[in-house]
Coordinates of C-alpha atoms in Angstrom, one line a residue:
Chain A
X16 CA 9.0 -23.5 38.0
X17 CA 8.6 -20.6 35.0
X18 CA 5.8 -19.9 32.3
X19 CA 8.0 -22.1 29.8
X20 CA 7.8 -25.3 32.0
X21 CA 4.1 -24.4 33.1
X22 CA 3.1 -24.5 29.0
X23 CA 5.5 -27.8 28.0
X24 CA 3.4 -29.5 31.0
X25 CA 0.5 -29.3 29.3
X26 CA -0.2 -29.7 26.0
X27 CA -3.6 -31.1 24.2
X28 CA -4.2 -33.6 22.3
X29 CA -6.0 -33.7 19.1
X30 CA -6.9 -36.4 16.5
X31 CA -8.1 -36.1 13.1
X32 CA -9.2 -39.6 11.4
X33 CA -6.8 -40.1 8.3
X34 CA -9.0 -41.2 5.9
X35 CA -11.0 -37.3 5.8
X36 CA -8.0 -35.5 6.5
X37 CA -5.9 -35.1 4.6
X38 CA -1.9 -34.0 6.5
X39 CA -2.2 -30.9 4.5
X40 CA -5.2 -29.8 4.8
X41 CA -4.1 -29.8 9.5
X42 CA -0.5 -28.6 7.9
X43 CA -2.8 -25.2 6.3
X44 CA -4.6 -24.3 9.7
X45 CA -1.8 -25.8 11.6
X46 CA 0.2 -21.7 10.3
X47 CA -2.6 -19.8 10.7
X48 CA -2.6 -19.9 15.1
X49 CA 1.5 -19.8 14.6
X50 CA 0.7 -17.2 16.3
X51 CA -0.9 -18.4 19.7
X52 CA 0.4 -22.3 19.9
X53 CA 2.3 -24.4 17.9
X54 CA 1.3 -27.7 16.9
X55 CA 3.1 -31.5 16.8
X56 CA 2.2 -32.9 13.9
X57 CA 2.2 -36.6 13.5
X58 CA 1.2 -39.4 10.6
X59 CA -0.6 -42.2 10.7
X60 CA -2.1 -44.8 8.8
X61 CA -5.4 -44.5 10.1
X62 CA -5.3 -40.9 12.1
X63 CA -3.1 -38.0 12.9
X64 CA -2.5 -37.2 15.9
X65 CA -1.6 -33.3 16.9
X66 CA 0.1 -31.6 19.9
X67 CA -1.1 -28.4 21.4
X68 CA 1.0 -26.3 22.5
X69 CA 1.2 -22.8 23.7
X70 CA 2.1 -19.2 23.5
X71 CA 2.4 -16.6 25.4
X72 CA -0.5 -17.6 27.5
X73 CA -3.0 -19.4 24.5
X74 CA -6.2 -20.8 26.1
X75 CA -5.8 -24.2 25.0
X76 CA -9.1 -25.7 25.4
X77 CA -11.2 -22.2 23.9
X78 CA -8.5 -22.4 20.8
X79 CA -8.4 -26.3 21.0
X80 CA -11.9 -26.5 19.3
X81 CA -11.4 -23.6 16.9
X82 CA -8.0 -26.1 15.9
X83 CA -10.5 -28.7 14.6
X84 CA -12.7 -26.2 13.4
X85 CA -10.6 -25.3 11.1
X86 CA -9.0 -28.2 10.4
X87 CA -12.5 -28.7 8.4
X88 CA -12.5 -25.6 6.6
X89 CA -8.8 -26.6 5.0
X90 CA -10.1 -29.4 4.6
X91 CA -13.2 -28.0 2.8
X92 CA -10.5 -26.5 0.9
X93 CA -8.9 -28.2 -0.1
X94 CA -11.4 -30.2 -1.9
X95 CA -12.7 -27.3 -3.5
X96 CA -8.8 -25.7 -4.7
X97 CA -8.6 -30.0 -6.7
X98 CA -11.9 -30.1 -7.6
X99 CA -12.1 -26.4 -8.8
X100 CA -8.1 -26.5 -10.3
X101 CA -8.5 -27.0 -13.9
X102 CA -11.2 -24.7 -14.3
X103 CA -9.2 -21.8 -12.6
X104 CA -6.7 -22.6 -15.3
X105 CA -8.7 -22.6 -18.4
X106 CA -9.4 -18.5 -17.1
X107 CA -6.0 -17.4 -16.1
X108 CA -4.7 -19.3 -19.6
X109 CA -8.4 -17.3 -21.6
X110 CA -7.0 -14.2 -19.5
X111 CA -3.7 -14.4 -20.8
X112 CA -4.3 -15.8 -23.9
X113 CA -2.7 -12.4 -25.7
X114 CA 0.4 -13.0 -24.5
X115 CA 0.8 -15.5 -26.5
X116 CA 1.6 -18.2 -23.3
X117 CA -1.2 -20.2 -24.7
X118 CA -2.7 -20.6 -28.4
X119 CA -6.4 -19.0 -29.2
X120 CA -7.4 -22.1 -30.2
X121 CA -6.7 -24.7 -27.6
X122 CA -9.5 -22.5 -25.7
X123 CA -12.1 -23.1 -27.2
Chain B
X1021 CA -43.1 -24.4 -36.0
X1022 CA -42.1 -21.7 -33.1
X1023 CA -38.9 -20.3 -34.1
X1024 CA -38.5 -19.6 -30.2
X1025 CA -38.1 -22.6 -27.6
X1026 CA -40.4 -22.8 -24.5
X1027 CA -39.6 -21.9 -21.9
X1028 CA -38.6 -25.1 -20.0
X1029 CA -35.8 -24.8 -22.2
X1030 CA -34.8 -22.1 -20.3
X1031 CA -35.2 -23.9 -16.7
X1032 CA -32.1 -24.7 -14.6
X1033 CA -32.2 -28.9 -14.7
X1034 CA -31.1 -28.9 -10.8
X1035 CA -28.5 -31.3 -10.7
X1036 CA -25.5 -30.1 -13.2
X1037 CA -23.8 -26.9 -11.2
X1038 CA -21.0 -27.2 -11.6
X1039 CA -18.2 -25.2 -8.6
X1040 CA -16.0 -23.1 -10.0
X1041 CA -12.7 -21.6 -8.8
X1042 CA -14.0 -19.2 -5.0
X1043 CA -12.5 -18.9 -1.5
X1044 CA -14.0 -18.3 2.1
X1045 CA -13.7 -16.9 5.3
X1046 CA -15.9 -16.9 8.3
X1047 CA -17.4 -13.8 9.9
X1048 CA -19.5 -14.3 13.5
X1049 CA -21.1 -16.9 12.0
X1050 CA -21.5 -16.2 8.4
X1051 CA -19.3 -17.2 5.9
X1052 CA -18.1 -14.8 3.1
X1053 CA -17.1 -16.0 -0.4
X1054 CA -15.0 -14.6 -2.5
X1055 CA -14.9 -15.6 -6.2
X1056 CA -11.8 -15.5 -8.2
X1057 CA -11.1 -12.4 -8.9
X1058 CA -12.4 -10.5 -5.8
X1059 CA -16.3 -10.7 -5.6
X1060 CA -17.3 -11.2 -2.9
X1061 CA -20.9 -11.9 -1.0
X1062 CA -21.9 -13.4 2.5
X1063 CA -23.5 -15.9 2.9
X1064 CA -25.9 -16.9 6.1
X1065 CA -24.2 -20.3 8.2
X1066 CA -26.7 -22.6 6.5
X1067 CA -26.5 -21.3 3.1
X1068 CA -22.6 -22.2 3.2
X1069 CA -23.2 -25.4 4.1
X1070 CA -25.2 -25.8 0.8
X1071 CA -23.0 -24.9 -0.8
X1072 CA -20.3 -26.9 0.5
X1073 CA -21.9 -29.8 0.4
X1074 CA -23.0 -29.9 -3.5
X1075 CA -26.5 -29.8 -2.3
X1076 CA -27.5 -27.2 -4.4
X1077 CA -31.8 -27.0 -5.4
X1078 CA -32.4 -26.6 -9.5
X1079 CA -33.9 -22.4 -8.3
X1080 CA -33.3 -20.7 -5.9
X1081 CA -31.6 -16.8 -4.1
X1082 CA -29.5 -18.6 -3.5
X1083 CA -28.0 -20.1 -7.1
X1084 CA -29.1 -17.8 -8.9
X1085 CA -26.5 -15.0 -6.2
X1086 CA -23.6 -17.8 -6.5
X1087 CA -24.2 -17.5 -10.2
X1088 CA -24.2 -13.1 -10.3
X1089 CA -21.2 -13.9 -8.4
X1090 CA -19.4 -16.2 -11.0
X1091 CA -18.7 -19.2 -7.6
X1092 CA -20.6 -21.7 -9.9
X1093 CA -22.4 -22.3 -13.6
X1094 CA -23.9 -24.9 -15.1
X1095 CA -22.5 -27.2 -16.5
X1096 CA -21.5 -26.9 -20.8
X1097 CA -21.8 -22.5 -19.6
X1098 CA -18.9 -20.8 -20.7
X1099 CA -20.3 -17.4 -20.5
X1100 CA -19.3 -17.0 -17.2
X1101 CA -15.9 -18.1 -17.9
X1102 CA -15.2 -15.7 -20.2
X1103 CA -16.3 -12.9 -18.0
X1104 CA -14.0 -14.2 -15.5
X1105 CA -11.6 -14.4 -17.4
X1106 CA -11.8 -10.3 -19.1
X1107 CA -12.4 -9.5 -15.0
X1108 CA -9.0 -11.2 -14.1
X1109 CA -7.4 -9.7 -17.4
X1110 CA -8.1 -6.2 -16.2
X1111 CA -7.1 -6.3 -12.8
X1112 CA -3.6 -7.5 -14.1
X1113 CA -3.3 -5.4 -16.3
X1114 CA -1.6 -2.6 -15.0
X1115 CA 1.4 -5.1 -15.4
X1116 CA 2.4 -4.4 -18.5
X1117 CA 2.5 -1.1 -17.6
X1118 CA 5.8 -1.4 -15.1
X1119 CA 6.5 1.5 -13.0
X1120 CA 4.6 3.9 -12.8
X1121 CA 6.0 6.0 -10.3
X1122 CA 9.7 7.7 -10.8
X1123 CA 10.9 9.2 -7.1
X1124 CA 13.8 11.7 -7.4
X1125 CA 15.0 11.8 -3.4
X1126 CA 17.2 15.8 -4.4
X1127 CA 17.8 15.6 -1.1
X1128 CA 18.0 14.3 1.7
X1129 CA 18.8 17.6 4.4
X1130 CA 15.2 18.3 6.1
X1131 CA 14.8 21.4 8.9
X1132 CA 12.5 19.0 10.5
X1133 CA 13.9 17.2 13.3
X1134 CA 10.5 14.8 12.7
X1135 CA 11.6 11.6 15.7
X1136 CA 9.6 9.2 13.0
X1137 CA 10.8 10.7 10.2
X1138 CA 11.6 6.9 7.8
X1139 CA 14.0 8.1 5.2
X1140 CA 16.5 9.2 8.4
X1141 CA 17.2 12.6 6.7
X1142 CA 20.3 14.4 6.9
X1143 CA 20.0 17.7 9.2
X1144 CA 23.1 19.6 8.5
X1145 CA 24.1 21.0 5.4
X1146 CA 25.8 19.6 3.7
X1147 CA 26.2 19.5 -0.6
X1148 CA 27.2 15.1 -0.9
X1149 CA 23.5 14.9 0.8
X1150 CA 22.2 16.8 -2.6
X1151 CA 21.3 14.2 -6.1
X1152 CA 23.1 16.2 -9.3
X1153 CA 22.1 17.4 -12.1
X1154 CA 23.7 15.2 -14.3
X1155 CA 22.0 12.3 -11.6
X1156 CA 18.9 13.1 -13.0
X1157 CA 19.4 13.0 -16.1
X1158 CA 20.4 9.6 -15.8
X1159 CA 17.1 9.5 -13.2
X1160 CA 15.1 10.8 -16.6
X1161 CA 16.8 7.6 -18.9
X1162 CA 15.3 5.3 -16.5
X1163 CA 11.9 6.6 -15.9
X1164 CA 11.2 6.8 -20.3
X1165 CA 12.6 4.2 -20.2
X1166 CA 9.9 2.6 -18.3
X1167 CA 6.9 0.6 -21.2
X1168 CA 4.1 2.6 -18.7
X1169 CA 1.8 5.0 -21.1
X1170 CA 1.9 7.0 -17.5
X1171 CA 4.1 7.9 -15.6
X1172 CA 4.7 10.2 -12.8
X1173 CA 7.7 11.9 -11.5
X1174 CA 7.4 12.1 -7.5
X1175 CA 10.5 14.4 -5.8
X1176 CA 10.9 13.8 -2.3
X1177 CA 13.3 14.4 0.7
X1178 CA 14.4 15.2 3.0
X1179 CA 13.1 18.1 2.8
X1180 CA 12.5 18.6 -2.2
X1181 CA 12.8 22.2 -1.6
X1182 CA 16.4 22.5 0.1
X1183 CA 17.1 21.7 -3.9
X1184 CA 14.7 23.6 -5.1
X1185 CA 16.6 24.5 -8.6
X1186 CA 17.1 21.0 -10.0
X1187 CA 13.5 20.0 -9.2
X1188 CA 12.5 23.4 -12.0
X1189 CA 15.6 22.0 -14.1
X1190 CA 14.7 17.9 -14.1
X1191 CA 10.4 19.4 -14.6
X1192 CA 11.9 21.2 -17.9
X1193 CA 13.5 18.7 -18.6
X1194 CA 11.4 15.5 -18.4
X1195 CA 8.5 17.6 -20.5
X1196 CA 11.2 18.6 -23.0
X1197 CA 11.4 14.4 -23.2
X1198 CA 7.6 14.1 -23.6
X1199 CA 7.3 16.2 -26.0
X1200 CA 8.1 13.0 -28.5
X1201 CA 7.1 10.7 -25.7
X1202 CA 3.6 11.6 -25.7
X1203 CA 3.0 10.5 -22.6
X1204 CA 0.6 10.8 -19.7
X1205 CA 3.2 12.5 -17.3
X1206 CA 2.3 14.0 -13.9
X1207 CA 4.5 15.5 -11.3
X1208 CA 4.2 16.1 -6.8
X1209 CA 6.3 17.1 -5.0
X1210 CA 6.4 15.7 -1.9
X1211 CA 6.7 19.0 0.9
X1212 CA 6.3 20.0 4.7
X1213 CA 6.0 23.2 3.1
X1214 CA 7.9 25.0 5.8
X1215 CA 9.9 26.5 2.6
X1216 CA 6.9 27.1 0.3
X1217 CA 7.8 30.5 -1.5
X1218 CA 5.5 31.9 -4.3
X1219 CA 8.2 31.5 -6.9
X1220 CA 7.6 27.8 -6.2
X1221 CA 3.8 28.7 -5.8
X1222 CA 4.2 30.3 -9.2
X1223 CA 6.6 27.5 -11.1
X1224 CA 3.9 24.9 -10.1
X1225 CA 0.9 26.8 -11.6
X1226 CA 3.0 26.9 -14.2
X1227 CA 4.0 22.9 -15.1
X1228 CA 0.7 20.7 -13.2
X1229 CA 2.7 20.2 -10.2
X1230 CA 0.2 18.5 -7.3
X1231 CA 1.6 18.6 -3.6
X1232 CA 1.2 16.3 -1.2
X1233 CA 1.8 17.7 2.5
X1234 CA 2.8 16.0 6.3
X1235 CA -0.2 16.8 8.6
X1236 CA -0.5 15.3 11.4
X1237 CA -4.0 17.3 13.0
X1238 CA -4.6 20.4 14.7
X1239 CA -1.5 22.2 16.0
X1240 CA 0.0 21.0 19.9
X1241 CA -0.5 17.7 17.9
X1242 CA 1.1 18.2 14.6
X1243 CA 3.8 21.2 16.4
X1244 CA 5.0 18.0 18.7
X1245 CA 5.0 15.6 15.7
X1246 CA 7.8 17.7 13.5
X1247 CA 9.9 19.1 15.7
X1248 CA 11.4 22.5 13.6
X1249 CA 13.0 26.0 14.9
X1250 CA 10.6 28.3 15.5
X1251 CA 8.4 25.7 16.4
X1252 CA 5.8 26.2 13.9
X1253 CA 6.5 23.7 11.9
X1254 CA 1.8 23.2 11.8
X1255 CA 1.4 26.9 11.4
X1256 CA 4.2 26.2 7.8
X1257 CA 2.1 24.0 6.4
X1258 CA -1.6 25.0 7.0
X1259 CA -0.2 28.3 5.8
X1260 CA 1.2 26.8 2.7
X1261 CA -2.2 23.9 2.4
X1262 CA -4.3 27.3 2.5
X1263 CA -1.6 28.9 -0.4
X1264 CA -1.9 26.2 -2.7
X1265 CA -5.3 25.9 -3.1
X1266 CA -5.6 29.4 -3.7
X1267 CA -2.9 29.2 -5.8
X1268 CA -3.3 25.1 -7.9
X1269 CA -7.1 24.4 -7.0
X1270 CA -7.8 22.0 -3.6
X1271 CA -7.0 19.4 -6.3
X1272 CA -4.1 20.1 -6.3
X1273 CA -3.4 19.6 -2.5
X1274 CA -3.4 16.1 -0.4
X1275 CA -2.0 15.5 2.9
X1276 CA -1.0 12.4 4.7
X1277 CA -0.6 12.1 8.4
X1278 CA 0.7 9.4 10.5
X1279 CA 0.2 7.7 13.8
X1280 CA 1.6 8.5 16.9
X1281 CA 1.1 7.0 20.2
X1282 CA -0.1 10.3 20.6
X1283 CA -2.4 10.6 17.4
X1284 CA -4.5 6.9 19.0
X1285 CA -6.5 9.8 21.3
X1286 CA -7.1 12.8 18.7
X1287 CA -8.2 10.7 15.5
X1288 CA -11.8 13.1 15.7
X1289 CA -9.5 16.9 16.4
X1290 CA -7.1 14.8 13.3
X1291 CA -10.2 15.1 11.3
X1292 CA -11.4 17.8 12.1
X1293 CA -8.4 20.4 11.4
X1294 CA -7.8 18.6 7.4
X1295 CA -12.1 19.4 7.7
X1296 CA -11.5 23.3 8.9
X1297 CA -8.8 23.1 6.1
X1298 CA -11.0 22.3 3.2
X1299 CA -8.7 19.5 2.4
X1300 CA -11.8 16.6 0.9
X1301 CA -10.3 13.2 2.3
X1302 CA -7.4 11.6 5.0
X1303 CA -5.4 8.9 4.6
X1304 CA -5.3 7.0 8.4
X1305 CA -1.9 5.0 8.6
X1306 CA -0.3 3.3 10.8
X1307 CA 4.0 4.4 11.5
X1308 CA 6.5 2.1 8.7
X1309 CA 9.3 0.3 10.8
X1310 CA 11.7 2.3 9.1
X1311 CA 14.5 5.6 9.8
X1312 CA 14.4 6.8 13.1
X1313 CA 10.6 5.7 13.2
X1314 CA 12.9 2.6 14.8
X1315 CA 15.9 4.8 16.1
X1316 CA 13.3 6.3 18.6
X1317 CA 11.2 3.7 19.8
X1318 CA 7.9 5.5 17.7
X1319 CA 7.3 2.3 16.4
X1320 CA 6.8 0.7 18.8
X1321 CA 4.8 2.8 20.7
X1322 CA 1.2 0.9 19.7
X1323 CA 0.3 -2.0 18.3
X1324 CA -1.5 -2.9 15.9
X1325 CA -5.0 -3.3 17.4
X1326 CA -4.8 0.1 19.2
X1327 CA -4.0 1.4 15.3
X1328 CA -6.9 -0.4 14.2
X1329 CA -9.1 1.0 16.8
X1330 CA -8.2 4.8 15.9
X1331 CA -8.8 3.7 12.3
X1332 CA -12.5 2.1 12.6
X1333 CA -12.8 5.6 15.1
X1334 CA -11.9 7.6 12.5
X1335 CA -13.8 6.3 9.3
X1336 CA -16.6 6.5 11.9
X1337 CA -16.7 10.0 12.8
X1338 CA -16.1 10.2 8.3
X1339 CA -19.5 8.5 7.7
X1340 CA -21.2 10.2 10.3
X1341 CA -19.8 14.1 8.5
X1342 CA -20.6 12.5 5.1
X1343 CA -24.5 11.5 6.9
X1344 CA -24.1 14.9 8.0
X1345 CA -24.0 16.4 4.5
X1346 CA -20.2 16.9 4.2
X1347 CA -17.9 15.3 1.4
X1348 CA -15.3 13.8 2.6
X1349 CA -12.3 10.9 1.6
X1350 CA -10.9 8.5 3.8
X1351 CA -7.5 7.3 1.4
X1352 CA -6.5 3.9 2.4
X1353 CA -10.2 2.4 2.8
X1354 CA -10.8 4.0 -0.9
X1355 CA -7.9 2.3 -2.4
X1356 CA -9.4 -1.4 -0.6
X1357 CA -13.1 -0.3 -1.2
X1358 CA -11.8 -1.0 -5.5
X1359 CA -10.4 -3.6 -5.6
X1360 CA -13.5 -5.2 -3.5
X1361 CA -16.2 -3.2 -5.7
X1362 CA -14.2 -2.6 -9.2
X1363 CA -12.5 -4.5 -11.4
X1364 CA -10.1 -1.7 -11.8
X1365 CA -6.4 -2.4 -9.4
X1366 CA -5.4 0.6 -8.2
X1367 CA -1.8 0.8 -8.4
X1368 CA -1.3 1.3 -3.7
X1369 CA 2.1 0.0 -4.2
X1370 CA 1.6 -1.2 -0.4
X1371 CA -1.4 -4.0 -1.4
X1372 CA 0.3 -4.7 -4.9
X1373 CA 0.8 -8.6 -6.0
X1374 CA 3.1 -9.4 -7.3
X1375 CA 4.2 -6.7 -5.0
X1376 CA 4.4 -3.3 -6.3
X1377 CA 8.0 -2.4 -5.7
X1378 CA 10.0 -1.6 -9.1
X1379 CA 7.0 -2.8 -11.1
X1380 CA 5.0 -0.4 -9.0
X1381 CA 7.8 2.1 -8.2
X1382 CA 11.5 3.3 -8.8
X1383 CA 13.4 4.9 -6.4
X1384 CA 16.7 7.0 -7.6
X1385 CA 18.6 8.2 -4.5
X1386 CA 20.5 11.2 -3.8
X1387 CA 23.1 9.5 -4.8
X1388 CA 22.3 7.8 -8.1
X1389 CA 21.5 4.1 -6.1
X1390 CA 19.2 2.8 -7.7
X1391 CA 16.0 1.0 -5.0
X1392 CA 13.1 -1.0 -5.4
X1393 CA 11.1 1.9 -3.4
X1394 CA 10.4 3.9 -1.0
X1395 CA 10.1 1.4 2.2
X1396 CA 13.4 0.2 0.7
X1397 CA 16.2 3.3 0.2
X1398 CA 15.2 4.3 4.0
X1399 CA 16.4 0.4 5.5
X1400 CA 19.3 1.1 3.0
X1401 CA 19.9 4.2 4.8
X1402 CA 19.4 2.3 8.2
X1403 CA 22.5 0.4 5.9
X1404 CA 20.7 -2.9 4.8
X1405 CA 21.1 -2.5 1.4
X1406 CA 18.7 -5.4 0.5
X1407 CA 16.1 -3.5 -2.0
X1408 CA 18.7 -2.0 -3.4
X1409 CA 18.8 -2.1 -6.9
X1410 CA 21.5 -1.3 -8.8
X1411 CA 23.1 2.3 -9.3
X1412 CA 22.3 4.9 -11.9
X1413 CA 25.0 5.6 -13.2
X1414 CA 26.4 1.6 -14.6
X1415 CA 22.9 0.6 -13.8
X1416 CA 20.4 0.6 -17.4
X1417 CA 16.9 0.2 -16.6
X1418 CA 16.2 -3.5 -18.5
X1419 CA 19.7 -5.0 -15.4
X1420 CA 17.3 -3.1 -13.3
X1421 CA 13.7 -4.6 -13.8
X1422 CA 15.4 -8.4 -13.5
X1423 CA 17.9 -8.7 -11.1
X1424 CA 18.1 -10.8 -8.3
X1425 CA 18.0 -7.9 -5.9
X1426 CA 14.4 -7.1 -7.2
X1427 CA 13.6 -11.0 -8.8
X1428 CA 13.7 -12.6 -4.8
X1429 CA 11.4 -10.8 -3.0
X1430 CA 8.4 -10.3 -6.1
X1431 CA 9.1 -14.0 -6.4
X1432 CA 9.1 -14.9 -3.0
X1433 CA 6.3 -12.6 -1.5
X1434 CA 4.2 -13.3 -5.0
X1435 CA 0.4 -14.3 -2.6
X1436 CA -1.2 -17.2 -4.9
X1437 CA 1.5 -19.0 -3.5
X1438 CA 2.3 -17.7 0.4
X1439 CA 1.2 -20.2 3.0
X1440 CA -2.7 -18.5 4.4
X1441 CA -2.2 -15.7 1.3
X1442 CA -3.3 -18.8 -1.4
X1443 CA -6.4 -19.8 1.1
X1444 CA -7.3 -16.4 2.3
X1445 CA -10.0 -15.1 0.8
X1446 CA -9.3 -11.6 1.2
X1447 CA -6.6 -12.5 -1.1
X1448 CA -7.8 -9.8 -3.6
X1449 CA -8.1 -6.8 -1.4
X1450 CA -4.5 -6.8 0.4
X1451 CA -0.6 -7.2 -1.3
X1452 CA 2.4 -8.9 -0.8
X1453 CA 4.3 -6.3 1.2
X1454 CA 8.2 -7.7 0.6
X1455 CA 10.1 -4.9 2.2
X1456 CA 7.6 -4.6 5.4
X1457 CA 8.2 -8.3 6.2
X1458 CA 11.9 -8.3 5.5
X1459 CA 12.3 -5.4 7.8
X1460 CA 10.0 -6.9 11.1
X1461 CA 10.9 -11.0 10.3
X1462 CA 14.2 -11.1 8.9
X1463 CA 12.5 -13.0 5.2
X1464 CA 10.4 -11.1 2.2
X1465 CA 7.6 -13.2 3.2
X1466 CA 6.6 -13.1 7.0
X1467 CA 5.4 -15.5 8.7
X1468 CA 1.6 -15.1 8.3
X1469 CA 0.1 -15.6 11.4
X1470 CA 1.9 -13.2 12.7
X1471 CA 2.3 -10.0 10.7
X1472 CA 1.4 -7.1 11.8
X1473 CA 0.2 -5.9 8.4
X1474 CA -2.3 -9.3 8.1
X1475 CA -3.2 -8.4 11.7
X1476 CA -3.6 -4.8 9.7
X1477 CA -5.7 -5.9 6.5
X1478 CA -8.1 -8.3 8.1
X1479 CA -9.4 -6.6 10.6
X1480 CA -9.9 -3.9 7.7
X1481 CA -11.3 -5.9 5.0
X1482 CA -13.5 -7.9 7.8
X1483 CA -15.1 -4.2 9.0
X1484 CA -15.8 -2.3 5.5
X1485 CA -17.1 -5.5 4.9
X1486 CA -19.4 -5.7 7.4
X1487 CA -20.3 -2.4 7.5
X1488 CA -21.9 -2.2 3.1
X1489 CA -23.7 -5.5 4.0
X1490 CA -24.9 -3.9 7.6
X1491 CA -24.9 0.0 7.0
X1492 CA -27.3 1.2 3.6
X1493 CA -25.3 4.6 3.8
X1494 CA -21.7 3.5 4.1
X1495 CA -23.4 1.4 0.8
X1496 CA -23.7 3.6 -0.6
X1497 CA -21.4 5.8 0.6
X1498 CA -18.3 3.2 0.2
X1499 CA -19.3 2.8 -4.2
X1500 CA -18.7 5.9 -4.3
X1501 CA -15.4 6.2 -2.9
X1502 CA -14.4 2.8 -5.0
X1503 CA -16.0 5.1 -8.5
X1504 CA -13.3 7.7 -7.6

């Protein structure tokens, strides 16, 4: 059995409740770990299932925990982004109001 | 009735805190928080939980710190928005000043034969590898078409002193044009100094020209890295540095080192060489994936982790020397610290987003081709013309700056819309380097989790923040570097 077959034989499954975790947050977390393991995402109504496959012999036991924490962080990032998006747009508009993109009076 | 309201009117009401845009990254149990313009604070895990769950008290040290860094504001408050807008505008002010650096590759010939050469120099004495005066004049037309109030013309090669007559003519013509333009005009010659003559020095002194050279460290290391006939590259470089210092002044000479595999265990020797020569700083930098560095496998001789160790040891030694009273700067850290601790964008092409290609610099090759960056022309010398924006004979500044060859990599690599970068707490310190990612992964964006550019920069950001937060002397030194 070669190394690749060993890796494909040892995928790890991680589940997230769909009510609290978005597909976006999972995808963002998966991207961050792309150098160590791949994530096959199976979205569901009640839960999202992730199948982790190791790259370059990464220790999946340890990486699975890191992945769970990262998904939590990404969920928080999604919430912060959503909550602060209007104010961010307003600040950028104010910053570049002299460019003529927006009417300064609209910002008061 | 008092014309002032009582103190209670100014007290925090407790439950009306509003989040402002911020990003975060975990650092060994603590959490780095950066606001919209990259100003940072490091919180304990517990404090971050309080912020994340929105259970901030009416007043506390944490609340004061978060307000001071514009991570939160009270409902109805306008000042934090104005402050963030002002800082954001300051950070992006350079965009309206596009293309301050204009690189003239006056010759591709070079008498050195460095195995890590990133520009694939031509060793044969061929006139066809020298820029002509007609091409240089068109380059000057384009230079002065740039809207930037500050223009720097840099002469590169090969070895530019092999075509010094052209340099003289370009400098004279640029100065004449600038009598009407009134720009802040500067000149740099990037030379190995092996051919430095009194005539060159005299011209540089009369025209306030700065010299940038290569110095890889002590003689044995430098001469092995940089072979030339006579095996005396180091001796000539050192003699040249001394003469430039005496003639032009210490502020008119700077040196760059390139890290080869042989350099990795010798960072202290390398720094000592710079100190012995009276140089005020050093730029610790890795090899780039272009030119002979790829052909000779110099680039793949060590990985990002090994280079990070080299950088950490070097920075530690530089701080040690500063503790002993020496004023010595590490320049790459300084670029990052300016981004981290001030609202000034230093304009370092590799650490800009939108990327610095074209916007920060244009390269006029010896044959009249125009490239988006020095690295773009290096790729072209390897046969890949992806970053060739046009030609001086047929193109204008407008057609170059609106070319698809420039706009596509700028748009595709923009960090604020790039996966991972858009969430990254270090984004404002970093940049998007489409040429690097194209060279290493075949697309302008690259996959950040596999990118050595990302790995190296993240490690440096974390290291600088760790030192800044936990070492009082390092903090004072970094503040002084950032203010330069």
